[in-house]
Coordinates of C-alpha atoms in Angstrom, one line a residue:
Chain A
M9 CA -40.4 66.2 15.5
A10 CA -42.3 65.0 12.5
V11 CA -44.9 67.6 13.4
S12 CA -42.6 70.6 13.7
T13 CA -40.7 70.3 10.4
P14 CA -43.1 70.4 7.6
P15 CA -44.4 73.9 8.4
R16 CA -40.9 75.2 8.5
R17 CA -40.0 73.8 5.2
A18 CA -43.2 75.2 3.7
S19 CA -42.6 78.7 5.1
R20 CA -39.1 78.8 3.8
A21 CA -39.6 77.4 0.3
P22 CA -41.5 80.4 -1.1
T23 CA -38.6 82.8 -0.4
E24 CA -36.1 80.9 -2.4
P25 CA -37.0 81.7 -6.1
G26 CA -36.9 85.4 -5.3
S27 CA -33.5 85.3 -3.5
A28 CA -31.7 83.2 -6.2
R29 CA -29.7 85.5 -8.5
P30 CA -30.5 85.1 -12.2
P31 CA -27.1 84.0 -13.5
G32 CA -26.5 81.0 -11.3
R33 CA -30.2 80.6 -10.8
G34 CA -30.5 76.9 -11.5
R35 CA -27.6 75.8 -9.4
G36 CA -28.2 78.2 -6.5
L37 CA -31.8 77.0 -6.3
L38 CA -30.8 73.4 -6.2
A39 CA -28.2 74.0 -3.6
R40 CA -30.7 75.8 -1.4
A41 CA -33.3 73.1 -1.9
T42 CA -30.6 70.5 -1.0
L43 CA -29.7 72.4 2.2
L44 CA -33.4 72.2 3.3
L45 CA -32.8 68.4 3.7
A46 CA -30.7 69.1 6.8
V47 CA -33.6 71.1 8.4
P48 CA -35.5 68.2 10.1
A49 CA -32.3 66.8 11.8
V50 CA -31.2 70.3 12.8
V51 CA -34.6 71.0 14.3
V52 CA -34.5 67.8 16.3
L53 CA -31.0 68.6 17.6
V54 CA -31.9 72.2 18.4
V55 CA -35.2 71.5 20.1
F56 CA -34.3 68.3 22.0
F57 CA -30.6 68.9 22.7
V58 CA -29.5 72.5 22.4
V59 CA -32.6 74.0 24.1
P60 CA -32.5 71.6 27.0
A61 CA -28.8 72.3 27.5
L62 CA -29.5 76.1 27.4
R63 CA -32.4 75.6 29.8
L64 CA -30.1 73.8 32.2
L65 CA -27.6 76.5 32.0
W66 CA -30.4 79.0 32.7
L67 CA -31.6 77.0 35.7
S68 CA -28.1 76.8 37.1
V69 CA -27.9 80.6 37.4
T70 CA -31.6 81.3 38.4
T71 CA -32.6 78.5 40.8
P72 CA -33.2 78.7 43.7
E73 CA -32.1 82.4 43.3
P74 CA -30.4 84.4 40.6
G75 CA -26.7 84.5 40.7
L76 CA -23.6 82.3 40.6
G77 CA -24.4 80.7 44.0
N78 CA -24.7 77.2 42.6
Y79 CA -21.2 77.5 41.0
T80 CA -19.5 78.9 44.1
A81 CA -21.2 76.1 46.1
I82 CA -19.4 73.5 44.1
L83 CA -16.2 74.5 45.8
T84 CA -17.5 75.8 49.1
D85 CA -20.0 73.1 49.9
E86 CA -18.2 70.4 51.8
V87 CA -20.0 67.5 50.3
S88 CA -19.8 68.6 46.8
L89 CA -16.1 69.6 47.1
T90 CA -15.4 66.1 48.5
V91 CA -17.2 64.5 45.5
V92 CA -15.3 66.8 43.0
L93 CA -12.0 65.9 44.6
R94 CA -12.8 62.2 44.8
T95 CA -13.8 62.2 41.1
L96 CA -10.6 64.0 40.1
G97 CA -8.6 61.5 42.2
M98 CA -10.4 58.5 40.7
A99 CA -10.0 59.8 37.2
A100 CA -6.3 60.4 37.8
I101 CA -5.8 56.9 39.2
V102 CA -7.7 55.3 36.3
T103 CA -5.7 57.4 33.8
V104 CA -2.4 56.4 35.4
V105 CA -3.4 52.7 35.4
C106 CA -4.5 52.8 31.8
L107 CA -1.2 54.5 30.7
L108 CA 0.9 52.0 32.6
V109 CA -0.9 49.1 30.9
A110 CA -1.5 50.7 27.5
Y111 CA 2.0 51.9 26.8
P112 CA 3.7 48.5 26.9
Y113 CA 0.7 46.9 25.3
A114 CA 0.8 49.4 22.4
Y115 CA 4.6 48.9 22.1
L116 CA 4.0 45.2 21.9
M117 CA 1.7 45.8 19.0
T118 CA 4.5 47.5 17.1
I119 CA 7.0 44.7 17.5
V120 CA 4.9 41.6 16.8
S121 CA 4.0 40.0 13.5
G122 CA 1.1 41.2 11.4
R123 CA -1.2 38.4 12.5
W124 CA -0.5 38.9 16.2
R125 CA -1.0 42.6 15.8
A126 CA -4.5 41.9 14.4
V127 CA -5.2 39.7 17.4
L128 CA -4.0 42.3 19.9
L129 CA -6.0 45.0 18.1
A130 CA -9.2 42.9 18.1
V131 CA -8.8 42.2 21.9
V132 CA -8.4 45.8 22.7
L133 CA -11.4 46.8 20.6
I134 CA -13.7 44.3 22.5
P135 CA -15.0 47.1 24.8
F136 CA -16.2 49.0 21.8
W137 CA -18.0 45.9 20.6
T138 CA -19.9 44.9 23.6
S139 CA -22.7 46.2 25.8
L140 CA -21.5 48.4 28.6
M141 CA -24.3 47.2 30.9
A142 CA -23.5 43.6 30.3
R143 CA -19.8 44.1 31.1
T144 CA -20.5 46.2 34.2
F145 CA -22.8 43.4 35.5
A146 CA -20.0 40.9 34.8
W147 CA -17.6 43.0 36.9
V148 CA -20.1 43.0 39.8
V149 CA -20.1 39.2 39.6
L150 CA -16.4 38.9 39.2
L151 CA -15.5 41.3 42.0
Q152 CA -17.9 40.0 44.7
D153 CA -16.4 38.5 47.9
N154 CA -16.6 34.9 46.6
G155 CA -16.2 35.9 43.0
L156 CA -13.7 34.7 40.4
V157 CA -11.1 37.5 41.1
N158 CA -10.9 36.5 44.7
T159 CA -10.7 32.8 43.9
V160 CA -7.7 33.5 41.6
L161 CA -6.2 35.8 44.2
G162 CA -6.7 33.1 46.8
A163 CA -5.0 30.6 44.6
V164 CA -1.8 32.7 44.6
G165 CA -2.1 33.3 48.3
I166 CA -3.6 36.8 48.4
G167 CA -6.8 37.9 49.9
P168 CA -9.7 37.5 50.0
L169 CA -9.9 41.2 49.3
R170 CA -13.0 43.4 49.4
M171 CA -13.4 44.7 45.8
L172 CA -17.0 45.5 45.3
G173 CA -17.7 49.0 46.6
T174 CA -14.0 49.9 46.9
T175 CA -11.7 52.2 45.0
A176 CA -9.7 49.2 43.8
G177 CA -12.7 47.5 42.4
V178 CA -13.9 50.6 40.6
T179 CA -10.4 51.2 39.2
V180 CA -10.1 47.7 37.8
A181 CA -13.5 47.9 36.1
M182 CA -13.2 51.5 34.9
A183 CA -9.7 51.0 33.5
Q184 CA -10.9 48.0 31.5
V185 CA -13.6 50.1 29.9
M186 CA -11.2 53.0 29.2
L187 CA -8.2 51.0 28.0
P188 CA -8.9 51.2 24.2
F189 CA -9.0 55.0 24.4
V190 CA -5.4 55.0 25.4
V191 CA -4.0 52.0 23.4
L192 CA -5.4 53.3 20.1
P193 CA -3.8 56.8 20.1
V194 CA -0.6 55.6 21.7
Y195 CA -0.3 52.8 19.1
T196 CA -1.0 55.2 16.2
T197 CA 1.8 57.5 17.4
M198 CA 4.2 54.7 18.0
R199 CA 3.6 53.3 14.5
G200 CA 4.7 56.6 13.1
I201 CA 8.0 56.7 15.0
D202 CA 11.0 56.2 12.8
R203 CA 13.0 53.4 14.5
K204 CA 16.2 54.6 12.8
L205 CA 16.2 57.5 15.3
V206 CA 16.5 55.0 18.2
D207 CA 19.0 52.9 16.3
A208 CA 21.1 56.1 15.7
A209 CA 21.0 56.8 19.4
L210 CA 22.1 53.3 20.2
S211 CA 24.9 53.3 17.6
L212 CA 26.2 56.5 19.1
G213 CA 26.6 54.7 22.4
A214 CA 23.4 55.5 24.2
R215 CA 22.3 52.7 26.5
P216 CA 18.9 51.2 25.7
V217 CA 17.2 52.8 28.7
A218 CA 18.7 56.2 27.7
A219 CA 17.7 55.8 24.1
F220 CA 14.2 55.0 25.2
R221 CA 13.9 57.9 27.6
Q222 CA 15.5 60.5 25.4
V223 CA 14.3 59.5 22.0
Y224 CA 11.4 57.1 21.9
L225 CA 9.4 58.4 24.9
P226 CA 9.3 62.0 23.8
L227 CA 8.3 61.0 20.2
S228 CA 5.4 58.9 21.6
F229 CA 4.2 61.7 23.8
P230 CA 1.4 63.1 21.6
G231 CA -0.3 59.7 21.7
V232 CA 0.2 59.5 25.4
A233 CA -1.2 63.0 26.0
A234 CA -4.2 62.3 23.7
G235 CA -5.0 59.0 25.4
A236 CA -4.6 60.3 28.9
T237 CA -6.9 63.3 28.2
L238 CA -9.6 61.1 26.7
V239 CA -9.6 58.7 29.7
M240 CA -9.6 61.7 32.1
V241 CA -12.6 63.2 30.3
L242 CA -14.5 60.0 30.2
S243 CA -13.8 59.1 33.8
L244 CA -14.9 62.5 35.1
G245 CA -18.5 62.0 33.7
F246 CA -18.7 58.2 34.1
Y247 CA -22.0 57.1 35.6
V248 CA -22.8 53.4 35.0
T249 CA -19.7 51.5 36.2
P250 CA -19.0 53.6 39.3
S251 CA -22.6 53.4 40.3
L252 CA -22.8 49.7 40.1
V253 CA -19.3 48.6 41.1
G254 CA -18.6 51.4 43.6
S255 CA -20.5 52.3 46.7
P256 CA -23.1 55.1 47.2
Q257 CA -21.0 56.5 50.1
Q258 CA -18.1 56.9 47.7
S259 CA -20.1 58.4 44.9
M260 CA -18.5 60.2 41.9
L261 CA -19.6 63.3 40.2
A262 CA -22.2 61.8 37.8
Q263 CA -23.9 59.9 40.6
F264 CA -23.8 63.0 42.8
I265 CA -25.5 65.0 39.9
S266 CA -28.1 62.2 39.6
V267 CA -28.9 62.3 43.3
Q268 CA -29.3 66.1 43.1
V269 CA -31.8 65.7 40.4
N270 CA -33.7 62.5 41.3
Q271 CA -33.8 62.7 45.1
L272 CA -33.3 66.4 46.0
V273 CA -34.9 67.9 42.9
N274 CA -32.2 70.5 43.0
F275 CA -31.9 71.5 39.3
G276 CA -29.8 74.5 40.1
A277 CA -27.0 72.6 41.8
A278 CA -27.2 69.7 39.3
G279 CA -27.1 72.2 36.4
A280 CA -24.1 74.0 37.8
L281 CA -22.2 70.7 38.2
A282 CA -23.2 69.5 34.7
V283 CA -22.1 72.8 33.1
A284 CA -18.8 72.7 35.0
L285 CA -18.3 69.1 33.9
L286 CA -19.1 70.1 30.3
V287 CA -16.7 73.1 30.3
V288 CA -13.8 70.9 31.7
T289 CA -14.6 68.3 29.1
L290 CA -14.5 70.8 26.2
V291 CA -11.4 72.5 27.5
L292 CA -9.5 69.1 27.8
L293 CA -10.8 67.9 24.4
G294 CA -9.9 71.2 22.8
G295 CA -6.4 70.8 24.2
V296 CA -6.1 67.4 22.6
A297 CA -7.4 68.6 19.3
L298 CA -4.8 71.4 19.3
L299 CA -2.1 69.0 20.3
T300 CA -3.0 66.3 17.8
R301 CA -3.5 68.9 15.0
T302 CA 0.1 70.2 15.4
R303 CA 1.6 66.8 15.9
G304 CA -0.5 64.9 13.4
T305 CA -2.0 62.1 15.4
R306 CA -5.5 60.9 14.9
S307 CA -7.5 60.1 17.9
S308 CA -10.6 62.2 17.9
A309 CA -12.5 59.3 16.4
G310 CA -12.0 57.6 19.7
A311 CA -13.5 60.6 21.5
G312 CA -16.5 60.2 19.2
V313 CA -17.2 56.6 20.0
A314 CA -16.7 57.4 23.7
G315 CA -19.6 59.6 24.2
G316 CA -22.0 56.9 23.2
L317 CA -20.3 54.4 25.5
V318 CA -20.3 56.2 28.7
Chain R
M26 CA 15.4 48.2 21.3
T27 CA 13.1 45.6 19.7
G28 CA 15.8 43.0 20.5
S29 CA 16.1 42.0 24.1
P30 CA 14.4 38.6 24.6
V31 CA 13.7 39.4 28.3
L32 CA 11.8 42.5 27.3
R33 CA 9.9 40.6 24.6
R34 CA 8.9 37.9 27.0
T35 CA 7.8 40.4 29.6
L36 CA 5.7 42.2 27.1
A37 CA 4.2 39.0 25.9
V38 CA 3.1 38.0 29.4
L39 CA 1.6 41.5 29.8
G40 CA -0.2 41.1 26.5
V41 CA -1.8 37.9 27.7
L42 CA -2.8 39.4 31.1
V43 CA -4.4 42.4 29.4
G44 CA -6.2 40.0 27.0
V45 CA -7.6 38.1 30.0
W46 CA -8.6 41.3 31.7
L47 CA -10.4 42.5 28.6
V48 CA -12.0 39.3 27.4
V49 CA -13.1 37.5 30.6
P50 CA -15.5 40.1 31.9
T51 CA -17.0 40.2 28.4
L52 CA -17.6 36.6 28.1
I53 CA -18.3 35.4 31.6
V54 CA -22.0 36.3 31.4
V55 CA -22.4 33.5 28.8
P56 CA -21.6 30.5 31.1
L57 CA -23.2 32.3 34.0
S58 CA -26.5 32.6 32.1
F59 CA -26.6 28.8 31.7
S60 CA -26.2 28.2 35.4
G61 CA -28.8 26.0 37.0
E62 CA -28.6 27.8 40.3
D63 CA -30.3 30.9 41.7
S64 CA -27.1 32.6 42.6
F65 CA -24.1 34.3 40.9
A66 CA -21.8 31.5 42.0
F67 CA -19.0 31.0 39.4
P68 CA -18.2 28.4 38.1
P69 CA -21.8 27.2 38.3
R70 CA -22.3 23.8 40.0
S71 CA -25.1 22.8 37.7
W72 CA -26.4 23.9 34.3
G73 CA -29.8 24.8 32.9
V74 CA -31.8 27.2 30.8
Q75 CA -34.1 28.4 33.5
H76 CA -32.8 32.0 33.5
Y77 CA -33.7 32.2 29.8
V78 CA -37.1 30.8 30.5
T79 CA -37.6 33.5 33.2
F80 CA -36.2 36.2 30.9
F81 CA -38.6 35.4 28.0
T82 CA -41.7 34.8 30.2
E83 CA -41.6 37.1 33.2
Q84 CA -43.5 40.2 32.5
S85 CA -41.0 42.9 33.6
W86 CA -38.1 41.4 31.6
L87 CA -40.1 40.6 28.5
T88 CA -41.7 44.0 28.4
A89 CA -38.4 45.7 28.8
L90 CA -36.9 43.6 26.0
L91 CA -39.8 44.4 23.7
V92 CA -39.7 48.1 24.6
S93 CA -36.0 48.2 23.8
L94 CA -36.4 46.4 20.5
Q95 CA -39.3 48.6 19.3
L96 CA -37.6 51.7 20.4
A97 CA -34.3 50.8 18.7
V98 CA -36.2 50.0 15.4
I99 CA -38.0 53.3 15.4
V100 CA -34.9 55.3 16.4
T101 CA -33.0 53.5 13.6
V102 CA -35.5 54.5 11.0
V103 CA -35.9 58.1 12.2
A104 CA -32.2 58.7 12.8
T105 CA -31.1 57.1 9.5
V106 CA -33.6 59.0 7.4
L107 CA -32.9 62.4 9.1
G108 CA -29.2 61.8 9.4
T109 CA -28.8 60.7 5.8
M110 CA -30.7 63.7 4.5
A111 CA -28.6 66.0 6.7
A112 CA -25.3 64.5 5.7
F113 CA -26.3 64.7 2.1
A114 CA -27.3 68.4 2.4
L115 CA -24.2 69.3 4.4
A116 CA -21.8 67.5 2.0
R117 CA -23.3 69.4 -0.9
S118 CA -23.4 72.9 0.5
R119 CA -21.0 75.6 1.6
F120 CA -22.2 78.4 3.8
R121 CA -20.8 80.5 6.5
A122 CA -22.2 78.7 9.6
K123 CA -21.2 75.3 8.3
G124 CA -18.6 74.7 11.0
A125 CA -21.2 75.4 13.7
V126 CA -23.7 73.0 12.1
D127 CA -21.1 70.3 11.8
G128 CA -20.3 70.8 15.4
L129 CA -24.0 70.6 16.3
F130 CA -24.1 67.1 14.7
L131 CA -21.1 65.9 16.7
A132 CA -22.1 67.5 20.0
P133 CA -24.2 64.6 21.4
L134 CA -21.1 62.4 21.1
I135 CA -18.8 64.8 22.9
V136 CA -21.1 66.0 25.7
P137 CA -20.9 63.6 28.7
G138 CA -23.9 61.3 29.0
I139 CA -24.8 62.5 32.5
V140 CA -25.0 66.1 31.2
V141 CA -27.3 65.2 28.3
A142 CA -29.4 63.2 30.7
V143 CA -29.9 65.9 33.2
A144 CA -30.5 68.6 30.5
M145 CA -33.1 66.4 28.8
Y146 CA -34.7 65.4 32.1
A147 CA -35.2 69.0 33.2
A148 CA -36.7 70.0 29.8
F149 CA -38.8 66.9 29.3
L150 CA -40.2 67.2 32.8
G151 CA -41.7 70.5 31.7
W152 CA -42.9 69.2 28.4
G153 CA -44.5 66.1 29.8
L154 CA -42.2 63.7 27.9
I155 CA -40.9 61.8 30.9
G156 CA -41.8 58.1 30.7
T157 CA -43.4 58.5 27.3
P158 CA -42.5 56.7 24.0
T159 CA -42.1 60.1 22.3
G160 CA -39.6 61.2 24.9
F161 CA -37.5 58.0 24.5
V162 CA -37.6 58.2 20.7
V163 CA -36.5 61.9 20.4
A164 CA -33.8 61.4 23.1
H165 CA -32.3 58.3 21.5
T166 CA -32.6 59.9 18.0
V167 CA -30.4 62.8 19.3
L168 CA -27.8 60.3 20.5
A169 CA -28.0 58.2 17.4
L170 CA -27.9 61.0 14.7
P171 CA -24.1 61.6 15.0
F172 CA -23.3 58.0 14.1
V173 CA -25.5 58.2 11.0
T174 CA -24.1 61.6 9.8
V175 CA -20.5 60.5 10.4
N176 CA -20.9 57.3 8.5
V177 CA -22.8 58.8 5.6
T178 CA -20.5 61.8 5.4
A179 CA -17.6 59.5 5.1
A180 CA -19.3 57.6 2.3
L181 CA -20.1 60.8 0.5
S182 CA -16.6 62.1 0.8
G183 CA -15.3 59.5 -1.6
F184 CA -18.2 59.9 -4.0
D185 CA -17.5 60.8 -7.6
R186 CA -20.1 63.5 -8.4
T187 CA -19.6 63.2 -12.2
L188 CA -21.8 60.2 -11.9
E189 CA -24.6 62.4 -10.7
R190 CA -24.0 64.9 -13.4
A191 CA -24.1 62.2 -16.0
A192 CA -27.4 61.0 -14.7
A193 CA -28.8 64.5 -14.7
S194 CA -27.5 65.3 -18.2
L195 CA -29.3 62.2 -19.4
G196 CA -32.5 63.7 -18.0
A197 CA -32.9 62.1 -14.6
S198 CA -34.7 64.1 -12.0
A199 CA -32.9 65.0 -8.8
W200 CA -34.8 62.4 -6.9
A201 CA -34.3 59.7 -9.6
T202 CA -30.6 60.5 -9.6
F203 CA -30.4 60.2 -5.8
R204 CA -32.3 56.9 -5.8
S205 CA -30.7 55.1 -8.6
V206 CA -27.1 56.6 -8.6
T207 CA -26.2 58.2 -5.3
L208 CA -28.0 55.9 -2.8
P209 CA -26.7 52.6 -4.1
I210 CA -23.1 53.9 -3.9
I211 CA -23.4 55.3 -0.4
R212 CA -25.6 52.4 0.9
P213 CA -22.8 50.8 2.9
G214 CA -22.3 54.0 4.8
V215 CA -26.0 54.4 5.4
L216 CA -26.3 50.8 6.5
A217 CA -23.4 51.1 9.0
G218 CA -24.9 54.3 10.3
A219 CA -28.3 52.5 10.8
L220 CA -26.6 49.6 12.7
F221 CA -24.8 52.0 15.0
A222 CA -28.0 53.9 15.6
F223 CA -29.7 50.6 16.5
V224 CA -27.0 49.6 19.0
T225 CA -26.8 53.2 20.4
S226 CA -30.5 53.0 21.3
F227 CA -30.5 49.4 22.4
D228 CA -27.5 49.8 24.7
E229 CA -28.2 53.3 26.1
V230 CA -28.3 53.4 29.9
V231 CA -27.8 56.9 31.4
V232 CA -30.3 59.0 29.5
S233 CA -32.9 56.2 29.7
M234 CA -32.4 56.0 33.5
F235 CA -33.6 59.6 33.7
L236 CA -36.5 59.3 31.2
Q237 CA -37.9 56.0 32.5
S238 CA -41.1 55.6 34.5
P239 CA -42.2 52.5 36.4
N240 CA -44.5 51.7 33.4
L241 CA -41.9 52.3 30.6
Q242 CA -38.4 50.9 31.0
T243 CA -35.8 49.9 28.5
L244 CA -33.9 46.6 28.9
P245 CA -30.6 48.3 30.1
V246 CA -32.6 50.3 32.7
R247 CA -34.2 47.1 33.9
M248 CA -30.8 45.5 34.1
F249 CA -29.4 48.5 36.0
T250 CA -32.2 48.3 38.6
S251 CA -31.7 44.6 38.8
V252 CA -28.0 45.0 39.7
T253 CA -28.7 47.6 42.3
N254 CA -31.9 46.3 43.9
E255 CA -32.1 42.5 43.6
V256 CA -30.0 39.3 43.3
D257 CA -31.8 37.9 40.2
P258 CA -29.6 35.7 38.0
T259 CA -32.1 36.4 35.1
I260 CA -29.8 39.4 34.4
A261 CA -27.1 37.0 33.2
A262 CA -29.5 35.7 30.5
A263 CA -30.4 39.4 29.7
S264 CA -26.8 40.3 29.5
T265 CA -26.0 37.5 27.1
V266 CA -28.9 38.4 24.8
V267 CA -27.8 42.1 24.8
L268 CA -24.2 41.0 24.2
V269 CA -25.1 38.8 21.3
V270 CA -27.4 41.4 19.6
S271 CA -25.1 44.4 20.0
T272 CA -21.9 42.6 19.1
A273 CA -23.5 40.9 16.1
L274 CA -24.8 44.2 14.8
L275 CA -21.6 46.1 15.4
G276 CA -19.7 43.3 13.6
L277 CA -22.0 43.6 10.7
A278 CA -21.5 47.4 10.7
S279 CA -17.7 47.0 10.6
V280 CA -18.0 44.4 7.7
T281 CA -20.2 46.9 5.7
R282 CA -17.7 49.6 6.3
R283 CA -14.8 47.5 5.2
N284 CA -16.7 46.5 2.0
R285 CA -17.2 50.2 1.3
R286 CA -13.5 50.9 1.6
H287 CA -12.7 48.1 -0.8
A288 CA -15.4 49.0 -3.3

């Protein structure tokens, strides 16, 4: 990239003095010169990210033959349909598990003292802080037949259970990776809930369960929706953990795409699957952005960190 | 609603369980790496440092570690310089397509890793960049750039521009103003961005899996193949090293960011 940028800068620079209007001349010139500083980074992103993405899109509608065959195959080909449905199912399970754990956990964060809140927050941020590869390897060790999880389960009289290569094992490992992405938005929303509303419901005679269901739960919904969508999105494209903890026979979408590319050299099919995944991702994230903009929760930062993690 | 002791106790138990669930898999690689045995048995029956000896002497592990370190350093420098320049330019300019350019800088974060990986693989195959240092550097730079621009943009947003005008009115050139006024103030943001860039490259698995060749592998790729193909406890030592490096750097990044907020 170092090679491609200097000529561009040089070719643009001469046009500037002419195009700057006399009155604001000094400032306009400086602003334009400043803008040129963004050119190298933009060139790198366009050449090595946007162009490859567009090429993949092109490949998906031209290989092996022109048309939308690769896209219709996603839903008509039995193997690929199985993988898509399995991925959706897996993502749904992980999302539900995360919500069931994260909701009470986030609630706990709102009722404890400041120091304990800091501890709970630090614990939930651990996945952001540590290497994904190291953690996934740890899960492989923990979940093996004679691993720590089975030892603990055996001590309470359960098992031994087969975890490695099963849906249960993948769920436990994936949900652990995803948990922060639900806890953070849910906690942010809960922190903003005015407790007097719940107290008002209680003082008017509502039972605690009713007050929770009709007042607190709806008010916390934006955080829940944001967190659930993030986990859903991240789970759909998750590669590392399902590949290592799961089994090749139960592969998820990202593994399936990888096999299409590396073993079958089928860029058309892989491209179509990748584009479909991207579209679903963007639609879901766009939905969250709309939702959080209108309700005023902040969670997109989580989405940002996520891309790098998974 | 906050009241009921039963509810509080239940929640506290749940909090502890979740804590165990989050912490144990993170830290278990540390005792495992000091196991004196050639298996993943836990808890280990004997202790030793043999896995570290293997990690730092066996060719394939050592090479992978060195490749990852060199790559991360180069990517950090390139991404930090380009990202800082870009964040600076975008913070100071208003133009019609600005929203699109901002989106471009966030896109590598939002697009799923597998999609980035396949797209780059298809393109790099045609350009002869698979398994080359250049291929790895540009790919990781793309992934690291957003972290730099986000951090530097945040630092610039709280920046008082009268300081720059003061310097300029006293006769400082644009470059002198940037170096002696702007840069010292936004330095924590630049530093945080650089640390994130390093960790992004050092930890990256998916894209690297597609760009690797038998002759050029990063450490996470070596670890991935180790988990899938062999039962080699050296990976516990590798995991611990990676864990320590990335956690220490991210911790440092969060400290620099906090300092910036207080400054």
